[in-house]
PDB file of C-alpha atoms and ligand atoms in Angstrom:
ATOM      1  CA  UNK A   1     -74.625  14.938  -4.873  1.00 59.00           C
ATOM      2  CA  UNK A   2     -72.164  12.531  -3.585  1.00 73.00           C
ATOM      3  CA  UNK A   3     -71.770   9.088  -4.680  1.00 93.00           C
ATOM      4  CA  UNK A   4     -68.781   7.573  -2.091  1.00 97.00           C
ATOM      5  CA  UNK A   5     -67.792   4.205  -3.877  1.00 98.00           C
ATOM      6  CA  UNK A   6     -64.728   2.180  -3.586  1.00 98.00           C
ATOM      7  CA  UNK A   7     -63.145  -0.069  -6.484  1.00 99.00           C
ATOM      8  CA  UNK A   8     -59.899  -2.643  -6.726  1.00 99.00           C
ATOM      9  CA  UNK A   9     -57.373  -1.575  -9.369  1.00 99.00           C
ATOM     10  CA  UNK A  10     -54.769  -3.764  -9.945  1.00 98.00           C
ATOM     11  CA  UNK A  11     -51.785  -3.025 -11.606  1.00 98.00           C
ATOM     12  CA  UNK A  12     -51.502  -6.271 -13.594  1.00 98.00           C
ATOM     13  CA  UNK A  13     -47.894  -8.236 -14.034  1.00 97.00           C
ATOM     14  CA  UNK A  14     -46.743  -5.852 -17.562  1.00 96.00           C
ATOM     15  CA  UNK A  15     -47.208  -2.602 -15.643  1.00 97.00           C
ATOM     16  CA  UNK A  16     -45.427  -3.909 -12.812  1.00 98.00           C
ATOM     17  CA  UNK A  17     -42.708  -5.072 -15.205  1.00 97.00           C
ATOM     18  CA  UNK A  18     -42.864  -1.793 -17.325  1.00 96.00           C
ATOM     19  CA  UNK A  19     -42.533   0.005 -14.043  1.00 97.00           C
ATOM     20  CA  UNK A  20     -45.261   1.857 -14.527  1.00 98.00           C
ATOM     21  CA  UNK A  21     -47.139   1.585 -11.047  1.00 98.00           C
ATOM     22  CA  UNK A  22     -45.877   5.389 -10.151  1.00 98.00           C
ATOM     23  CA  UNK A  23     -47.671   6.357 -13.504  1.00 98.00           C
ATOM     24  CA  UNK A  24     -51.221   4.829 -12.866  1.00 98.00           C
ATOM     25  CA  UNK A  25     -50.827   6.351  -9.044  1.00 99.00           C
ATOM     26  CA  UNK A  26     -50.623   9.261 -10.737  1.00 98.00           C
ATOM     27  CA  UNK A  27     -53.148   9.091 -12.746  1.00 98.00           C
ATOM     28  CA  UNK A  28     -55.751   7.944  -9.936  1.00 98.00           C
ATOM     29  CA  UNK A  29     -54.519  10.777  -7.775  1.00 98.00           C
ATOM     30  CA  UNK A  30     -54.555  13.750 -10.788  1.00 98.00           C
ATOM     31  CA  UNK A  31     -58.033  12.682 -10.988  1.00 98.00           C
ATOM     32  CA  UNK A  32     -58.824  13.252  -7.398  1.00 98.00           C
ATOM     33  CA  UNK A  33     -59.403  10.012  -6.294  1.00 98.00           C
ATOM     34  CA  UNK A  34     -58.013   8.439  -2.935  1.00 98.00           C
ATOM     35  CA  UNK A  35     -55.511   5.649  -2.426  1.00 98.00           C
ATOM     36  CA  UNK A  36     -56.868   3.971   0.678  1.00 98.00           C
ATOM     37  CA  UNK A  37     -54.520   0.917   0.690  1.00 98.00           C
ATOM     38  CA  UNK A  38     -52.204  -0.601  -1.415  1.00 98.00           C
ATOM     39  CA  UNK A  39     -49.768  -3.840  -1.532  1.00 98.00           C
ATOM     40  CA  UNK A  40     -48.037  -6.172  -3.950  1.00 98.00           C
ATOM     41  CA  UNK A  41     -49.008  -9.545  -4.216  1.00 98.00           C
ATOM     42  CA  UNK A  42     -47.499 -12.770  -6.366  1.00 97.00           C
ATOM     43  CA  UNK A  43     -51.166 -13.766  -6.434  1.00 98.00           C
ATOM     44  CA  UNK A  44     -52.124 -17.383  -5.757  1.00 98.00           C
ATOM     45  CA  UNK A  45     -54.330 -19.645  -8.438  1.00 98.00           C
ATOM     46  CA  UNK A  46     -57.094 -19.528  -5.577  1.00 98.00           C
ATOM     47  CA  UNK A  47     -57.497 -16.215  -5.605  1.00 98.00           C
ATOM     48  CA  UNK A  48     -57.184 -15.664  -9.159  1.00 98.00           C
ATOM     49  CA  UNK A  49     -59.950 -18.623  -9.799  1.00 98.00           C
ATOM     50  CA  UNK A  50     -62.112 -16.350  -7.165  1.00 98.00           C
ATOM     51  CA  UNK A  51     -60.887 -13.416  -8.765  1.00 98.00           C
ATOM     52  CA  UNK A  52     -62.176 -13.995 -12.579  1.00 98.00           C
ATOM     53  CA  UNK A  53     -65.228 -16.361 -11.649  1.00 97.00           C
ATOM     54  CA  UNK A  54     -67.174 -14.818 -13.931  1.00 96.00           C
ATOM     55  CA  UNK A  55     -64.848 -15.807 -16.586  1.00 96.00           C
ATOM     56  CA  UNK A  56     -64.199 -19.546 -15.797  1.00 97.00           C
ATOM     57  CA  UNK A  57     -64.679 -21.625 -18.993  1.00 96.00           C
ATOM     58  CA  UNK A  58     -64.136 -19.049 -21.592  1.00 96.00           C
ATOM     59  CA  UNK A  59     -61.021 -19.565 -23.956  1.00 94.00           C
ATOM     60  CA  UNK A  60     -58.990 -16.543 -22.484  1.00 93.00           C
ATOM     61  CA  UNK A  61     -59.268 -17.949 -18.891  1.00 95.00           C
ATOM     62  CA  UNK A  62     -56.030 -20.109 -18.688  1.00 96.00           C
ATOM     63  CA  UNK A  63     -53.611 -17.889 -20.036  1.00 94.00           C
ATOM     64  CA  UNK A  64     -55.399 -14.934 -18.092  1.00 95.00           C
ATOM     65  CA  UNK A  65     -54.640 -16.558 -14.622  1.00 97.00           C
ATOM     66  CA  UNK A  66     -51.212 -17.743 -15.861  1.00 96.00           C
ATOM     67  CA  UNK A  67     -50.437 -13.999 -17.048  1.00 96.00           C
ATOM     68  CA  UNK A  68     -51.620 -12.701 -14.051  1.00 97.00           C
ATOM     69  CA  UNK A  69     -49.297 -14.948 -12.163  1.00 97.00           C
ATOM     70  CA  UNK A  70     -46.393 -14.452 -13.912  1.00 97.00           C
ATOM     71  CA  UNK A  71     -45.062 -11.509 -11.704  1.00 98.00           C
ATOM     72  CA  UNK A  72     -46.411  -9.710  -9.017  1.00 98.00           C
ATOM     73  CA  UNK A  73     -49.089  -7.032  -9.169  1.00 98.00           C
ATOM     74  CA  UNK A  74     -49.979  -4.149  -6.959  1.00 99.00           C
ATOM     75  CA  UNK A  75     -53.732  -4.288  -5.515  1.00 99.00           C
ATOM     76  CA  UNK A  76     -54.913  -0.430  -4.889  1.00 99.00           C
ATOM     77  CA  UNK A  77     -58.439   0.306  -2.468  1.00 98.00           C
ATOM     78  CA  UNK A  78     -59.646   3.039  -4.209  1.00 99.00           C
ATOM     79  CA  UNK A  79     -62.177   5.712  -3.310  1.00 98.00           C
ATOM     80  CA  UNK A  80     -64.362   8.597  -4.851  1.00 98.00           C
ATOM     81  CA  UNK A  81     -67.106  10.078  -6.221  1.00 98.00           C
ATOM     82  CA  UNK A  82     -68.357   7.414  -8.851  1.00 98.00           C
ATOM     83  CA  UNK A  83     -65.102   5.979  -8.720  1.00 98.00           C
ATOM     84  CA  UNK A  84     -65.894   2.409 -10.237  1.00 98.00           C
ATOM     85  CA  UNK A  85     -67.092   3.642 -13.567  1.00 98.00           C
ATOM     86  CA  UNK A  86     -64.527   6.282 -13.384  1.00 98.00           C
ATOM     87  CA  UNK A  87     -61.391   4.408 -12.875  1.00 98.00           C
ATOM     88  CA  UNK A  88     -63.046   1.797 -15.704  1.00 98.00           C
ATOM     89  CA  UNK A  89     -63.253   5.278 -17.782  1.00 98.00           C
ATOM     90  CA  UNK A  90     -59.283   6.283 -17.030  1.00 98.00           C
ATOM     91  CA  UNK A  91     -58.160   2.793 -17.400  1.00 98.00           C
ATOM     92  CA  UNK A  92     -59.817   2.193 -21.541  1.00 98.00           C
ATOM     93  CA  UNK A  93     -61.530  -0.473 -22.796  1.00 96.00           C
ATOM     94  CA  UNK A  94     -60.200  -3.890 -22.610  1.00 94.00           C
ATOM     95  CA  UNK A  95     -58.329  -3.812 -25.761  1.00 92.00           C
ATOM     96  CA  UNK A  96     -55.335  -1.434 -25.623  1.00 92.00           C
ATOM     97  CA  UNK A  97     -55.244  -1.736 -29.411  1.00 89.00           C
ATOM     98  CA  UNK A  98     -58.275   0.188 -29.709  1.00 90.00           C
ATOM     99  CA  UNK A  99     -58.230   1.962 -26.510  1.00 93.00           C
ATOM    100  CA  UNK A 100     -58.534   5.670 -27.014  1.00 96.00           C
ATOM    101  CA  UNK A 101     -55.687   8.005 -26.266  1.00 96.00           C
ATOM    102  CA  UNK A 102     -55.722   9.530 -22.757  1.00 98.00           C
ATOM    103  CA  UNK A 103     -56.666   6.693 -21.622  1.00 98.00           C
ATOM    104  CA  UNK A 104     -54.263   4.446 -19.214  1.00 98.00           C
ATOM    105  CA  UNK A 105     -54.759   1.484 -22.029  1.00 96.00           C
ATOM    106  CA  UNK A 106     -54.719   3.565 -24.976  1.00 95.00           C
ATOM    107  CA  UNK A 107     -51.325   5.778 -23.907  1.00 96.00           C
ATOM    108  CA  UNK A 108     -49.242   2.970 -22.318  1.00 95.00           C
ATOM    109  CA  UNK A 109     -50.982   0.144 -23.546  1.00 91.00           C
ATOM    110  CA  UNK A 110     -48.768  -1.916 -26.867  1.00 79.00           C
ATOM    111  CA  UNK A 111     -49.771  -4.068 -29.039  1.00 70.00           C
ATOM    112  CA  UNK A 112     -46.820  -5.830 -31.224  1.00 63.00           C
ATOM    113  CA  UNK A 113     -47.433  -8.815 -30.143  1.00 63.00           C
ATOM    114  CA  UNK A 114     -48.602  -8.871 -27.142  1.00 70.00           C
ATOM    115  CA  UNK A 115     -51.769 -10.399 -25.373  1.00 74.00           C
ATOM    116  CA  UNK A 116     -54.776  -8.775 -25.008  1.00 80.00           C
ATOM    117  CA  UNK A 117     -54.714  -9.440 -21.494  1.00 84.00           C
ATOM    118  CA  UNK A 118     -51.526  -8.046 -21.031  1.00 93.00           C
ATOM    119  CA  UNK A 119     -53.437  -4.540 -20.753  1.00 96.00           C
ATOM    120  CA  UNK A 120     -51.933  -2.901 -17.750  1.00 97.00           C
ATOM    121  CA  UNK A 121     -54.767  -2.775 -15.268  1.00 98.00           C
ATOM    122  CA  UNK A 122     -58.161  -4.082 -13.726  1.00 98.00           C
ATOM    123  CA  UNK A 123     -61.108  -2.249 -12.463  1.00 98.00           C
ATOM    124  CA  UNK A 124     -64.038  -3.487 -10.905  1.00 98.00           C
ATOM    125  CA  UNK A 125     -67.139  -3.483 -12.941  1.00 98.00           C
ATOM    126  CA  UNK A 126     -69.958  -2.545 -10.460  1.00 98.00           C
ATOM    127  CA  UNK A 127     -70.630  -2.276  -6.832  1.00 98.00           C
ATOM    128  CA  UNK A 128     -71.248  -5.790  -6.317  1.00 98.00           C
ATOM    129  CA  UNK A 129     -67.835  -7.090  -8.294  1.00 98.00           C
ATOM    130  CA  UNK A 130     -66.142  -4.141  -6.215  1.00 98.00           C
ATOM    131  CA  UNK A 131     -67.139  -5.687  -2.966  1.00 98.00           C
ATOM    132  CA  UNK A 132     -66.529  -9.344  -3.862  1.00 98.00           C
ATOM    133  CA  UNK A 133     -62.980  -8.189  -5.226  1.00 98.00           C
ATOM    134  CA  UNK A 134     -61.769  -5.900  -2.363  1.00 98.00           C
ATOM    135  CA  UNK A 135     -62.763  -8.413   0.115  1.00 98.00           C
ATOM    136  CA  UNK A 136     -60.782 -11.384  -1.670  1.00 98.00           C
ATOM    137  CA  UNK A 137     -57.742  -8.875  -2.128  1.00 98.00           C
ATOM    138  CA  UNK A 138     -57.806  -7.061   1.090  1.00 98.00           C
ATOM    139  CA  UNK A 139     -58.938  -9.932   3.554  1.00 91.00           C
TER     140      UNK A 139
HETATM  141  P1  LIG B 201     -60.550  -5.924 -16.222  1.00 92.15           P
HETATM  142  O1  LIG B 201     -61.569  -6.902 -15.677  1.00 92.15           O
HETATM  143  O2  LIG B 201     -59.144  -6.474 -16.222  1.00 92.15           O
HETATM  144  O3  LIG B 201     -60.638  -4.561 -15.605  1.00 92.15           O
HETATM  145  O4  LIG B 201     -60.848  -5.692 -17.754  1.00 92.15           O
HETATM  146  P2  LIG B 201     -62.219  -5.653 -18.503  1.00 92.15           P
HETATM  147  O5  LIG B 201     -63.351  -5.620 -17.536  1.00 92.15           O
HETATM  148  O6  LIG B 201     -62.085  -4.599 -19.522  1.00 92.15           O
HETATM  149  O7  LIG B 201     -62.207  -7.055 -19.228  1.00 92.15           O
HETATM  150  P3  LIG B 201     -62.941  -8.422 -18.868  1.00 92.15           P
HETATM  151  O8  LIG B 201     -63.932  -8.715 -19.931  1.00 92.15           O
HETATM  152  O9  LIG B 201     -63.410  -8.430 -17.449  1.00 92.15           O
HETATM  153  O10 LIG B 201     -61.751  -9.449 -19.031  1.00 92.15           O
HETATM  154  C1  LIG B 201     -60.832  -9.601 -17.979  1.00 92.15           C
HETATM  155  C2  LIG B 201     -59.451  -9.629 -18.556  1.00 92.15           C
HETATM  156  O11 LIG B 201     -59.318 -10.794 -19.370  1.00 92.15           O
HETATM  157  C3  LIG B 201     -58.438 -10.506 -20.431  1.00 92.15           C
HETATM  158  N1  LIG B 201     -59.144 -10.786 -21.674  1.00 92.15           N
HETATM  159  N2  LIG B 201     -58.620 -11.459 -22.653  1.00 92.15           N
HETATM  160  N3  LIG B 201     -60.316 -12.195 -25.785  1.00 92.15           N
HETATM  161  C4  LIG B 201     -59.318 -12.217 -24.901  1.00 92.15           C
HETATM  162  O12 LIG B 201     -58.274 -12.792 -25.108  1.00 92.15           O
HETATM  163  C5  LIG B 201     -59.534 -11.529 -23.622  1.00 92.15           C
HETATM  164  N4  LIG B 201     -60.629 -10.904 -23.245  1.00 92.15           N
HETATM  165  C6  LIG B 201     -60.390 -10.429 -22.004  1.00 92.15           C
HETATM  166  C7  LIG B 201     -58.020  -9.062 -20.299  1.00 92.15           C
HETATM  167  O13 LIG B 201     -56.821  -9.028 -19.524  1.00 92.15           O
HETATM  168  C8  LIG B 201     -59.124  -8.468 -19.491  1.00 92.15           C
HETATM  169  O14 LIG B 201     -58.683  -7.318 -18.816  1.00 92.15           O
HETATM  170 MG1  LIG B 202     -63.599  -7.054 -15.953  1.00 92.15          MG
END
């Protein structure tokens, strides 16, 4: 059965830095996903307000958009069979501290004293945010 999605990763402004862009390629393509389009962006406040709506208000939000303009990060179109909760499962949950090993987060991720926003990557988190995201990023 085939389930064709696409999903926005974006390698966020401390994998960039860390150079490791080449490393979460990699890991995308191992997996057998396809890179459809990529760039790098210094992304504006606009579209990081439009970006993280959904998180407007909450106590993380400021430094989040400041972090994520900070350097530039590189904005993948991704495609694949279930490729939305798939890239969410290579990429680790939110908290590289905790993130389990073999994941993106959990392998690459650090945690002496760093952010828990500095956590290497974003996924979309359904088909809708997928949609909204990959339109804002690839307009
Ligand atoms: P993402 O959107 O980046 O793929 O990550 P996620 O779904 O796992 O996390 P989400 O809840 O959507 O949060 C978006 C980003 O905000 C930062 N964050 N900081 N308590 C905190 O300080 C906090 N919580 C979240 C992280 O950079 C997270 O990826
Ligand atoms: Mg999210």
């Amino acid at each position: 059965m085939s389930d064709l999605e696409e999903t926005l990763v974006l390698v966020k402004p401390d994998g960039v830095a860390r150079q490791l862009t080449g490393e979460v390629l990699r890991r995308i393509e191992a997996k057998g996903y396809e890179i459809v389009d990529l760039k790098m962006v210094t992304a504006s406040r606009e579209l990081l307000d439009s970006h993280y709506e959904e998180h407007q208000g909450k106590p993380f939000f400021e430094p989040l958009v400041e972090f994520m303009q900070s350097g530039p990060v590189v904005a993948v179109r991704v495609a694949g069979n279930g490729v939305i909760q798939g890239f969410r499962s290579l990429a680790g949950t939110t908290d590289p501290t905790s993130a389990a090993p073999g994941t993106i987060r959990g392998d690459l991720g650090r945690d002496w004293g760093l952010k828990v926003q500095q956590n290497l990557v974003h996924g979309s988190d359904s088909p809708e945010s997928a949609a909204r995201e990959l339109a804002l990023w690839f307009a």
